[in-house]
Amino acid sequence: MAVWIQAQQLQGEALHQMQSLYGQHFPIEVRHYLAQWLEGQLWDTIDLENPQEEFKAKRLLDSLIQELQNKAEHQVGEDGFLLKIKLGHYAGQLKSTYDRCPLELVRCIKHILYTEQRLVREATNSSSPVGGMLDSMSQKYQQINQAFEELRLLTQDTENDLRKLQHNQEYFIIQYQESLRIQAQLTSLATLPPADRQLREPTLLSKRATVETWLTREANTLQKYRLDLAEKHQKSLQLMRKQQTIILDDELIQWKRRQQLAGNGGPPEGGLDILQSWCEKLAETIWQNRQQIRRAEHLRQQLPIPGPIEELLNDLNSTVTDIISALVTSTFIIEKQPPQVLKTQTKFAATVRLLVGGKLNVHMNPPQVKATIISEQQAKALLKNENTRNDSSGEILNNNCVMEYHQTTGTLSAHFRNMSLKRIKRSDRRGAESVTEEKFTILFESQFSVGGNELVFQVKGRVPFLVPDKVLWPQLCEALNMKYKAEVQSNRGLSEENLVFLAQKAFSSSSINPDDYRNMTMTWSQFNRESLPGRNFTFWQWFDGVMELTKKHLKPHWNDGAILGFVNKQQAQDMLMSKPNGTFLLRFSDSEIGGITIAWVAENPNKRMVWNLMPYTTKDFSIRSLADRISDLNHLLFLYPDRPKDEVFSKYYTPLLCMFLTFVFQ
């Protein structure tokens, strides 16, 4: 699907070339609605010049038509009705066009995908990190879809074997009943005269011997069928575990990590549609195999044959139940996290979702979800499966919600729209620990019935975000830069020079070499508990003040590059002393939270020197803007290094008439 996402962003001639690939031979709507499926198939493995490959091509055509029909069936509503008709029409059109020449369909799709990849590569430059990342993503998606195809074929194979086993067993039972009938006839001979018995007994004995020989041979054959089927199921379950590990432990965990970063200013975590489609495919496959294993167990109970099959089937049933249990409990996720900071008597929202909710008949009996607030210690105990009391650490209003199934999107979710923290129970704090350092988590709990109450699962959502005691400085730099850009809403982040300045402040160091800080760690105490040397505020309080000031009053000037900001007093003096008089720069105050000061060079009666104004704060800028204040100061001539100040700031000056009216009304 990654290629199609990029292809939709093409412009100009590239977009025209992409659009020209489609028509009646292959409608663009089919490409759009089956993007993930199309990019996941192994088109390149089919040799177009080999007529014997036509069977593979026909199978792909049938699968394509089936996917289209499935997509059509899930459309609802007025718009969905029209799309349902259109997709159904395309399914019939493609079947009519390619049913007799399926290799031509493969040729067509290979050409489309190759051309799209070329156009995207030319537009985005495939040597770029983004291009490489998307190529890697597309390859991973293809591997996942390839594994699903292998699972589908294995499940189909075991289904065929199971039917064959059932048929053979039914015939075996018929013959077994025949052997009992023959035995009954032999027993009844005792009531006949000796002459009649001698006449009929040899024939019946011969029949019995023949049937018993057949039964003995067929019993061994049935046992072999059962063992072979069990081995195939073992192989399927191994592949399912591997696929589930990739989807849950890799892809879903990565999504959760992106969600964490998004909460701290990172890019959006992205949608869950692809993940849900994988989880649903996995759920269907696991359930099909579970039902097959249960049918195999039923056949064994119907006709017990001594051997290891009973133990094997018990192990298989236990394994497949473990797999589906892990899937259901792991796919109960918090799609929209509650705020990181909660205040009492303030409404907040959250959304939980079950990624396999549309399958396994979970939505037929919609579960109820309950939200409670628990302490960090309670959350850690839950993670370790330790027994904990059901006491909450507070009271949340409107904390129960029934999950709703949305047929259009195929999602099962619960939207908590009006939760409110009524009260909170705090623990005894230790030492210098502040109220804001005490962490809690919202725990979402529910109970799901799967397969018509065959299985019932207790689920809990929300692993607490772990806050390490210390982090490497480069990791913290990445987080600070991400947070700064998000808060200020700017594409201009923190430069390497800015980060060196922050390292000097954080570690009370004078080194200007970035490498000196790469292996240094910062503790939580250094970050937001211990005051900076000679100050009454912490590193984080200072940095947060800079973000707030920039966000509220300085954003355009930061984006223009007019604010150097992260420069200390001595650095400012060294930079300005070599410049003409009247040259100035803007730097964030070292002595005051949320302050910015102007440093400029000017002649003194005795010598040239650098002057620093008292810092401006939000209070000052609510009265008069930075640009207007710079305009008022006639001795400020050039913004460092040499730009005339009006060239930089005049577009932000308040017009004189507006200023006059402001003073009149005041």
XYZ file of C-alpha atoms in Angstrom:
666
model
C 0.000 0.000 0.000
C 3.016 2.268 0.533
C 3.493 2.715 -3.226
C -0.135 3.739 -3.759
C 0.045 6.256 -0.899
C 3.053 7.886 -2.570
C 1.555 7.612 -6.069
C -1.444 9.682 -4.964
C 0.946 12.524 -4.112
C 2.398 12.749 -7.627
C 1.900 16.025 -9.451
C 2.023 17.431 -12.964
C 3.250 15.174 -15.753
C 4.017 12.323 -13.337
C 0.399 12.332 -12.137
C -0.840 12.367 -15.738
C 1.379 9.370 -16.588
C 0.088 7.499 -13.556
C -3.562 8.170 -14.438
C -3.010 7.004 -18.026
C -2.153 3.512 -16.715
C -5.812 2.887 -15.901
C -8.967 2.400 -17.929
C -11.546 -0.280 -18.719
C -8.784 -2.897 -18.819
C -8.061 -2.125 -15.143
C -10.111 0.596 -13.373
C -8.285 2.972 -11.036
C -10.962 2.319 -8.390
C -9.804 -1.308 -8.175
C -6.238 -0.092 -7.611
C -7.442 2.232 -4.851
C -9.681 -0.119 -2.889
C -7.400 -3.171 -3.195
C -4.087 -1.293 -2.825
C -2.785 -3.356 0.084
C -3.785 -6.679 -1.466
C -2.345 -5.813 -4.905
C 1.024 -4.763 -3.480
C 1.187 -7.866 -1.314
C 0.982 -10.456 -4.124
C 4.019 -12.116 -5.709
C 3.429 -10.976 -9.291
C 7.130 -11.201 -10.171
C 7.248 -14.931 -9.454
C 5.013 -15.650 -12.484
C 6.824 -16.207 -15.791
C 4.626 -14.607 -18.450
C 6.298 -16.594 -21.236
C 5.557 -19.951 -19.624
C 2.033 -21.232 -20.445
C 2.256 -23.625 -17.482
C 2.122 -20.601 -15.166
C -1.442 -19.920 -16.276
C -2.758 -21.887 -13.298
C -1.061 -19.476 -10.855
C -2.360 -16.498 -12.815
C -5.903 -17.915 -12.758
C -5.712 -18.356 -9.010
C -4.639 -14.718 -8.620
C -7.508 -13.595 -10.872
C -10.003 -15.569 -8.772
C -8.537 -14.108 -5.572
C -8.715 -10.584 -7.017
C -12.379 -11.024 -7.921
C -13.097 -12.499 -4.471
C -11.394 -9.529 -2.775
C -13.477 -7.118 -4.856
C -16.682 -8.944 -3.989
C -15.771 -8.953 -0.287
C -15.059 -5.232 -0.426
C -18.396 -4.648 -2.160
C -20.325 -6.650 0.450
C -19.018 -4.469 3.287
C -20.359 -1.214 1.793
C -23.361 0.282 3.582
C -25.341 3.510 3.446
C -26.315 5.597 0.423
C -22.758 6.171 -0.797
C -21.873 2.589 0.050
C -24.750 1.317 -2.055
C -23.432 3.026 -5.186
C -19.881 1.834 -4.487
C -21.168 -1.696 -3.890
C -22.753 -1.730 -7.349
C -19.640 -0.265 -8.966
C -17.221 -2.734 -7.340
C -19.498 -5.639 -8.220
C -19.556 -4.425 -11.821
C -15.751 -4.239 -11.902
C -15.512 -7.815 -10.534
C -17.664 -9.089 -13.409
C -15.794 -6.937 -15.943
C -12.367 -8.251 -14.913
C -13.584 -11.854 -14.913
C -15.036 -11.403 -18.401
C -11.853 -9.748 -19.690
C -9.212 -12.061 -18.233
C -10.907 -15.388 -17.466
C -9.550 -16.953 -20.671
C -6.191 -15.156 -20.532
C -5.259 -14.665 -16.853
C -1.577 -14.163 -17.730
C -2.596 -10.897 -19.403
C -3.982 -9.688 -16.074
C -0.610 -10.408 -14.446
C 1.167 -8.605 -17.293
C -1.146 -5.590 -16.854
C -0.712 -5.351 -13.065
C 3.071 -5.854 -13.240
C 3.279 -2.990 -15.725
C 1.143 -0.737 -13.520
C 3.106 -1.438 -10.336
C 6.479 -1.125 -12.072
C 5.529 2.205 -13.656
C 4.134 3.591 -10.397
C 7.298 2.613 -8.537
C 9.418 4.302 -11.208
C 7.355 7.500 -11.108
C 7.464 7.614 -7.313
C 11.198 6.902 -7.306
C 11.853 9.709 -9.763
C 9.669 12.109 -7.802
C 11.002 11.366 -4.322
C 14.565 10.300 -5.174
C 14.838 6.709 -3.959
C 18.260 7.400 -2.432
C 16.611 9.604 0.220
C 16.042 8.134 3.700
C 12.268 8.504 3.265
C 12.299 6.648 -0.039
C 14.417 3.870 1.436
C 12.160 3.617 4.471
C 9.052 3.303 2.308
C 10.724 0.657 0.133
C 11.574 -1.287 3.280
C 8.004 -0.879 4.545
C 6.588 -2.127 1.257
C 8.892 -5.156 1.406
C 7.796 -5.919 4.978
C 4.124 -5.670 4.022
C 4.768 -8.040 1.133
C 6.407 -10.565 3.475
C 3.431 -10.390 5.859
C 0.930 -10.864 3.048
C 3.007 -13.703 1.625
C 2.882 -15.454 5.020
C -0.895 -14.997 5.082
C -1.140 -16.621 1.655
C 0.960 -19.555 2.910
C -1.333 -19.874 5.946
C -4.401 -19.761 3.716
C -3.064 -22.619 1.584
C -2.073 -24.660 4.649
C -5.522 -24.163 6.200
C -7.183 -25.145 2.946
C -4.967 -28.232 2.769
C -5.808 -29.319 6.341
C -9.499 -28.721 5.644
C -9.304 -31.068 2.643
C -7.430 -33.649 4.706
C -9.976 -33.400 7.492
C -12.864 -33.990 5.092
C -11.027 -36.956 3.617
C -10.415 -38.321 7.124
C -14.078 -37.861 8.015
C -15.214 -39.621 4.835
C -12.847 -42.557 5.407
C -13.861 -42.800 9.057
C -17.558 -42.836 8.178
C -16.910 -45.679 5.710
C -14.831 -47.465 8.383
C -17.757 -47.246 10.828
C -20.087 -48.672 8.184
C -17.723 -51.621 7.677
C -17.341 -52.014 11.428
C -21.121 -52.241 11.705
C -21.001 -54.846 8.943
C -18.483 -56.889 10.966
C -20.829 -56.736 13.973
C -23.699 -57.906 11.772
C -21.609 -60.854 10.529
C -20.652 -61.716 14.108
C -24.327 -61.635 15.118
C -25.157 -64.004 12.253
C -22.393 -66.371 13.372
C -23.757 -66.305 16.901
C -27.260 -67.057 15.683
C -26.006 -70.191 13.860
C -25.978 -71.974 17.214
C -29.759 -72.156 17.057
C -29.724 -73.835 13.646
C -29.568 -77.576 12.929
C -25.957 -78.822 12.430
C -26.449 -79.340 8.698
C -27.616 -75.772 8.133
C -24.837 -74.424 10.373
C -22.128 -76.266 8.463
C -23.568 -75.003 5.205
C -23.532 -71.308 6.152
C -20.697 -71.008 8.663
C -17.681 -71.163 6.255
C -19.033 -68.283 4.161
C -19.656 -66.103 7.204
C -16.239 -66.919 8.677
C -14.595 -65.980 5.387
C -16.539 -62.729 5.273
C -15.598 -61.934 8.857
C -11.918 -62.596 8.186
C -11.959 -60.363 5.113
C -13.724 -57.522 6.905
C -11.507 -57.776 9.988
C -8.376 -57.729 7.840
C -9.698 -54.642 6.071
C -10.640 -53.006 9.387
C -7.180 -53.655 10.838
C -5.487 -52.198 7.776
C -7.882 -49.242 7.587
C -7.506 -48.505 11.326
C -3.760 -48.123 10.773
C -4.474 -45.900 7.765
C -6.860 -43.724 9.775
C -4.296 -43.390 12.554
C -1.701 -42.296 9.996
C -4.150 -39.753 8.536
C -4.764 -38.398 12.028
C -1.051 -38.129 12.808
C -0.307 -36.508 9.443
C -3.099 -34.003 9.997
C -1.808 -33.220 13.490
C 1.699 -32.603 12.078
C 0.254 -30.229 9.482
C -1.631 -28.384 12.202
C 1.595 -28.121 14.195
C 3.268 -26.519 11.181
C 0.344 -24.112 10.733
C 0.411 -23.108 14.403
C 4.157 -22.490 14.256
C 3.675 -20.180 11.285
C 0.758 -18.466 13.053
C 2.910 -17.826 16.122
C 5.637 -16.360 13.923
C 3.159 -14.173 12.033
C 1.528 -13.084 15.278
C 4.898 -12.161 16.742
C 5.652 -9.941 13.736
C 2.250 -8.234 13.853
C 1.836 -7.859 17.628
C 5.403 -7.647 18.939
C 6.816 -5.634 16.040
C 4.172 -3.685 14.151
C 1.676 -3.051 16.972
C 4.421 -2.233 19.491
C 5.906 0.228 16.985
C 2.498 1.868 16.598
C 2.212 2.179 20.377
C 5.699 3.700 20.520
C 4.733 6.221 17.827
C 1.634 6.998 19.892
C 3.842 7.709 22.904
C 6.068 10.017 20.866
C 3.040 11.756 19.341
C 1.939 12.620 22.868
C 5.257 14.446 23.297
C 5.201 16.321 20.021
C 6.192 13.578 17.582
C 4.448 13.016 14.256
C 0.979 11.372 14.313
C 1.108 7.636 15.026
C -0.840 6.795 11.879
C -4.028 4.828 11.378
C -4.817 1.307 12.485
C -6.603 0.063 9.367
C -3.729 -2.032 8.024
C -2.937 -3.435 11.474
C -6.603 -4.290 11.994
C -6.819 -6.055 8.632
C -3.803 -8.185 9.597
C -5.185 -8.957 13.049
C -8.558 -9.921 11.575
C -6.943 -12.206 8.992
C -4.937 -13.781 11.783
C -8.054 -14.207 13.934
C -9.971 -15.891 11.101
C -7.082 -18.232 10.317
C -6.516 -19.155 13.973
C -10.229 -19.776 14.518
C -10.515 -21.932 11.401
C -7.604 -24.060 12.625
C -9.088 -24.254 16.107
C -12.378 -25.503 14.683
C -10.513 -28.061 12.568
C -8.632 -29.316 15.633
C -11.912 -29.613 17.566
C -13.464 -31.560 14.665
C -10.432 -33.861 14.614
C -10.883 -34.411 18.365
C -14.573 -35.189 17.807
C -13.634 -37.787 15.181
C -11.134 -39.331 17.615
C -13.776 -39.553 20.334
C -16.247 -41.014 17.849
C -13.767 -43.732 16.929
C -11.023 -44.193 19.551
C -7.902 -45.881 18.194
C -5.038 -46.502 20.648
C -2.000 -44.300 19.992
C -0.404 -40.881 20.643
C -3.070 -38.877 18.802
C -5.062 -38.015 21.953
C -2.076 -36.291 23.568
C -1.174 -34.562 20.296
C -4.671 -33.154 19.893
C -4.720 -31.951 23.496
C -1.434 -30.120 22.910
C -2.728 -28.602 19.665
C -5.936 -27.429 21.309
C -3.993 -25.882 24.174
C -1.584 -24.161 21.775
C -4.245 -22.717 19.490
C -6.183 -21.437 22.513
C -3.030 -19.740 23.817
C -2.476 -18.118 20.420
C -6.000 -16.752 20.146
C -5.905 -15.619 23.770
C -2.722 -13.631 23.093
C -4.287 -12.129 19.978
C -7.506 -10.996 21.671
C -5.821 -9.592 24.777
C -3.053 -7.841 22.830
C -5.388 -6.195 20.320
C -7.443 -4.479 23.010
C -5.766 -1.094 22.723
C -6.244 2.546 23.617
C -6.691 4.255 20.269
C -6.959 7.739 21.739
C -5.028 8.192 24.954
C -6.368 10.298 27.831
C -4.381 13.487 28.541
C -0.994 13.081 30.215
C -2.012 15.592 32.879
C -5.442 15.239 34.514
C -7.175 17.833 36.671
C -10.082 17.123 38.979
C -13.511 18.311 37.878
C -12.280 18.627 34.271
C -13.736 16.576 31.425
C -11.465 14.376 29.336
C -11.909 11.733 26.649
C -10.387 8.445 25.516
C -11.160 5.719 22.979
C -10.466 2.001 23.287
C -10.658 -0.425 20.372
C -10.527 -4.149 19.768
C -8.686 -4.828 16.511
C -10.368 -8.213 16.084
C -13.777 -6.898 17.114
C -15.367 -7.459 13.718
C -14.409 -11.121 13.784
C -14.967 -14.020 16.174
C -18.549 -12.749 16.774
C -17.356 -10.482 19.605
C -19.562 -7.654 18.315
C -22.671 -9.855 18.466
C -22.640 -9.421 22.258
C -21.106 -5.932 22.703
C -18.816 -5.877 25.749
C -18.775 -3.131 28.356
C -15.522 -1.359 29.221
C -14.755 0.163 32.618
C -12.105 2.808 33.286
C -10.417 3.188 36.680
C -7.429 5.185 37.852
C -4.643 3.277 39.596
C -1.233 4.173 40.958
C 2.049 3.435 39.252
C 2.774 0.735 41.844
C -0.549 -0.983 41.146
C 0.096 -0.812 37.399
C 3.525 -2.403 37.777
C 2.037 -5.174 39.926
C -0.571 -5.872 37.235
C 2.163 -6.164 34.609
C 3.849 -8.806 36.752
C 0.515 -10.641 37.219
C 0.806 -10.092 40.942
C -2.314 -10.215 43.087
C -3.516 -6.703 43.766
C -6.555 -5.401 45.497
C -9.249 -3.971 43.275
C -8.970 -0.609 45.050
C -8.651 2.314 42.693
C -6.592 5.388 43.439
C -9.424 7.767 42.740
C -12.904 8.130 41.345
C -13.776 8.753 37.677
C -17.239 9.847 36.630
C -18.828 8.411 33.458
C -16.291 5.598 33.486
C -18.424 2.848 31.888
C -19.024 2.536 28.167
C -20.431 -0.154 25.863
C -18.360 -0.959 22.793
C -20.098 -0.157 19.507
C -19.604 -1.891 16.185
C -19.301 0.489 13.242
C -20.216 -1.503 10.168
C -18.880 1.071 7.700
C -15.352 0.926 9.098
C -15.562 -2.559 10.613
C -14.316 -1.290 13.991
C -15.437 -2.219 17.494
C -14.668 0.624 19.898
C -15.814 2.456 23.003
C -15.693 6.256 23.089
C -15.410 7.720 26.580
C -16.424 11.308 25.792
C -17.254 12.809 29.176
C -15.031 11.263 31.810
C -14.121 13.462 34.751
C -11.709 12.875 37.632
C -13.791 13.495 40.752
C -11.082 12.784 43.310
C -7.612 11.286 43.600
C -5.939 9.428 46.456
C -2.274 10.330 46.782
C 0.369 8.261 48.484
C 2.889 9.551 50.982
C 5.616 11.347 49.061
C 9.271 10.736 49.743
C 11.992 13.347 50.073
C 11.939 15.984 47.349
C 9.234 14.244 45.305
C 6.565 16.729 44.197
C 2.871 16.234 43.510
C 3.480 16.409 39.754
C 6.006 13.545 39.924
C 3.479 11.068 41.321
C 2.258 9.034 38.350
C -1.057 7.296 37.766
C -2.564 5.384 34.881
C -6.081 4.927 33.532
C -6.833 1.201 33.411
C -9.464 0.014 30.925
C -10.985 -3.406 31.649
C -13.483 -5.589 29.827
C -14.564 -9.177 29.235
C -14.956 -10.631 25.744
C -16.851 -13.738 24.711
C -15.414 -15.358 21.604
C -17.151 -17.784 19.275
C -20.537 -17.814 20.979
C -19.158 -17.997 24.551
C -16.765 -20.842 23.672
C -13.954 -18.742 25.132
C -14.139 -15.834 27.576
C -11.226 -13.426 28.032
C -10.558 -10.833 30.717
C -8.674 -7.945 29.120
C -6.899 -4.914 30.541
C -5.645 -2.029 28.458
C -3.018 0.589 29.139
C 0.541 -0.414 29.953
C 1.922 2.579 31.864
C 4.434 4.620 29.916
C 7.751 3.920 31.568
C 9.775 6.918 32.700
C 13.438 5.899 33.040
C 15.565 7.272 35.888
C 18.139 8.560 33.422
C 18.630 8.870 29.659
C 21.520 9.486 27.316
C 21.876 13.117 26.288
C 21.389 12.418 22.523
C 18.053 10.716 23.329
C 16.966 13.687 25.397
C 18.022 16.022 22.584
C 15.771 14.183 20.174
C 12.827 14.463 22.584
C 13.494 18.161 23.309
C 13.684 18.971 19.613
C 10.480 17.062 18.917
C 8.687 18.776 21.794
C 9.957 22.237 20.821
C 8.806 21.945 17.200
C 5.406 20.635 18.256
C 4.799 23.272 20.942
C 6.001 26.186 18.833
C 4.342 24.648 15.748
C 7.403 25.332 13.657
C 9.461 23.467 11.103
C 12.561 25.131 12.509
C 13.831 22.888 15.239
C 16.880 23.007 17.479
C 20.241 23.194 15.682
C 23.363 21.408 16.848
C 24.613 24.729 18.263
C 21.346 25.117 20.197
C 21.718 21.611 21.630
C 25.320 22.293 22.680
C 24.087 25.407 24.503
C 21.451 23.287 26.285
C 24.081 20.688 27.212
C 26.274 23.415 28.696
C 23.326 24.609 30.772
C 22.242 21.106 31.814
C 25.698 19.873 32.815
C 27.278 23.204 33.890
C 29.935 22.662 31.240
C 31.896 25.021 29.015
C 32.735 22.518 26.260
C 31.519 23.447 22.783
C 32.292 20.000 21.309
C 29.052 17.982 20.751
C 30.977 14.698 21.028
C 31.800 15.469 24.662
C 28.124 15.026 25.551
C 27.244 11.941 23.491
C 27.849 9.450 26.302
C 26.627 11.647 29.132
C 23.369 10.824 30.892
C 20.836 13.085 32.517
C 18.869 11.981 35.554
C 15.311 12.951 36.377
C 16.628 14.989 39.305
C 18.945 16.977 37.037
C 16.130 17.465 34.559
C 13.303 18.708 36.769
C 14.092 18.456 40.463
C 17.437 20.156 41.130
C 17.741 23.868 40.429
C 20.342 25.066 37.961
C 23.480 26.482 39.627
C 22.792 29.951 40.976
C 19.110 29.826 39.950
C 15.821 28.999 41.646
C 14.436 26.979 38.721
C 15.213 23.659 37.030
C 16.479 22.941 33.526
C 13.016 21.845 32.387
C 11.290 24.871 33.892
C 13.675 27.135 31.982
C 13.225 25.252 28.696
C 9.440 25.082 29.110
C 9.384 28.825 29.708
C 11.271 29.380 26.439
C 8.728 27.250 24.548
C 5.745 29.076 26.065
C 7.177 32.502 25.281
C 8.065 31.541 21.710
C 4.703 29.878 21.089
C 2.694 32.857 22.333
C 4.712 35.829 21.100
C 7.815 34.985 19.075
C 6.793 32.273 16.605
C 7.091 34.347 13.359
C 10.474 35.729 14.411
C 11.737 32.247 15.324
C 10.563 30.911 11.961
C 12.286 33.821 10.158
C 15.566 32.967 11.888
C 15.623 36.385 13.571
C 16.022 34.878 17.046
C 19.264 33.106 17.861
C 17.836 32.443 21.307
C 20.133 29.784 22.700
C 23.187 31.986 23.274
C 24.696 32.878 26.636
C 25.859 36.310 27.707
C 29.555 35.710 27.006
C 28.876 34.199 23.590
C 26.736 37.198 22.680
C 29.542 39.559 23.645
C 32.125 37.626 21.606
C 29.837 37.611 18.561
C 28.930 41.305 18.698
C 32.287 42.890 19.485
C 33.538 42.353 15.929
C 30.426 43.961 14.405
C 29.554 47.613 13.696
C 27.913 49.690 16.418
C 24.166 49.158 16.609
C 24.372 45.470 15.754
C 22.110 43.438 18.038
C 20.886 39.900 18.624
C 18.041 38.266 20.499
C 18.785 35.642 23.122
C 16.749 33.852 25.773
C 17.385 35.107 29.274
C 19.556 32.957 31.537
C 18.237 34.548 34.720
C 14.489 34.576 34.170
C 11.999 31.898 33.107
C 10.270 32.772 29.848
C 12.334 35.856 29.108
C 14.151 37.163 26.017
C 16.739 39.927 26.029
C 18.361 42.179 23.446
C 22.148 42.386 23.390
C 23.772 45.118 21.270
C 27.176 46.681 20.743
C 27.687 50.443 21.132
C 30.311 53.069 21.928
C 30.879 53.991 25.530
C 32.711 57.209 26.370
C 35.756 55.144 27.184
C 35.399 51.972 25.053
C 33.056 49.872 22.923
C 30.988 47.399 24.897
C 28.022 45.045 24.693
C 24.836 46.036 26.484
C 21.981 43.810 27.596
C 18.410 44.975 28.182
C 16.302 43.655 31.017
C 14.462 40.567 29.727
C 11.042 40.939 28.120
C 8.389 38.451 29.204
C 4.865 37.490 28.214
C 3.555 40.354 30.381
C 5.593 42.851 28.355
C 4.577 41.446 24.977
C 0.892 41.510 25.918
C 1.317 45.315 26.003
C 3.640 45.830 23.015
C 5.094 43.349 20.552
C 8.758 42.513 20.110
C 8.869 44.046 16.624
C 7.405 47.340 17.864
C 9.816 47.458 20.798
C 12.755 46.944 18.419
C 11.354 49.711 16.198
C 11.192 52.055 19.229
C 14.904 51.587 20.007
C 16.672 53.862 17.525
C 20.145 52.701 18.557
C 19.378 49.198 17.235
C 20.436 49.237 13.581
C 21.453 45.780 12.335
C 20.244 42.324 13.306
C 23.259 40.053 13.716
C 25.229 39.531 11.587
C 24.463 42.474 9.260
C 20.759 42.743 8.288
C 19.052 46.151 8.580
C 16.433 45.804 11.295
C 13.574 47.230 9.197
C 14.263 44.654 6.502
C 13.643 41.917 9.081
C 10.950 43.361 11.359
C 9.034 46.076 9.458
C 6.365 43.644 8.232
C 5.457 43.042 11.871
C 5.320 46.709 12.949
C 1.906 47.885 14.134
C 0.591 50.630 11.768
C 0.615 54.100 13.353
C -3.184 54.563 13.040
C -3.809 51.333 14.960
C -1.356 52.473 17.621
C -3.111 55.845 17.917
C -6.531 54.242 18.260
C -5.194 51.868 20.905
C -3.897 54.761 23.019
C -7.125 56.772 22.543
C -9.337 53.942 23.754
C -7.044 53.153 26.630
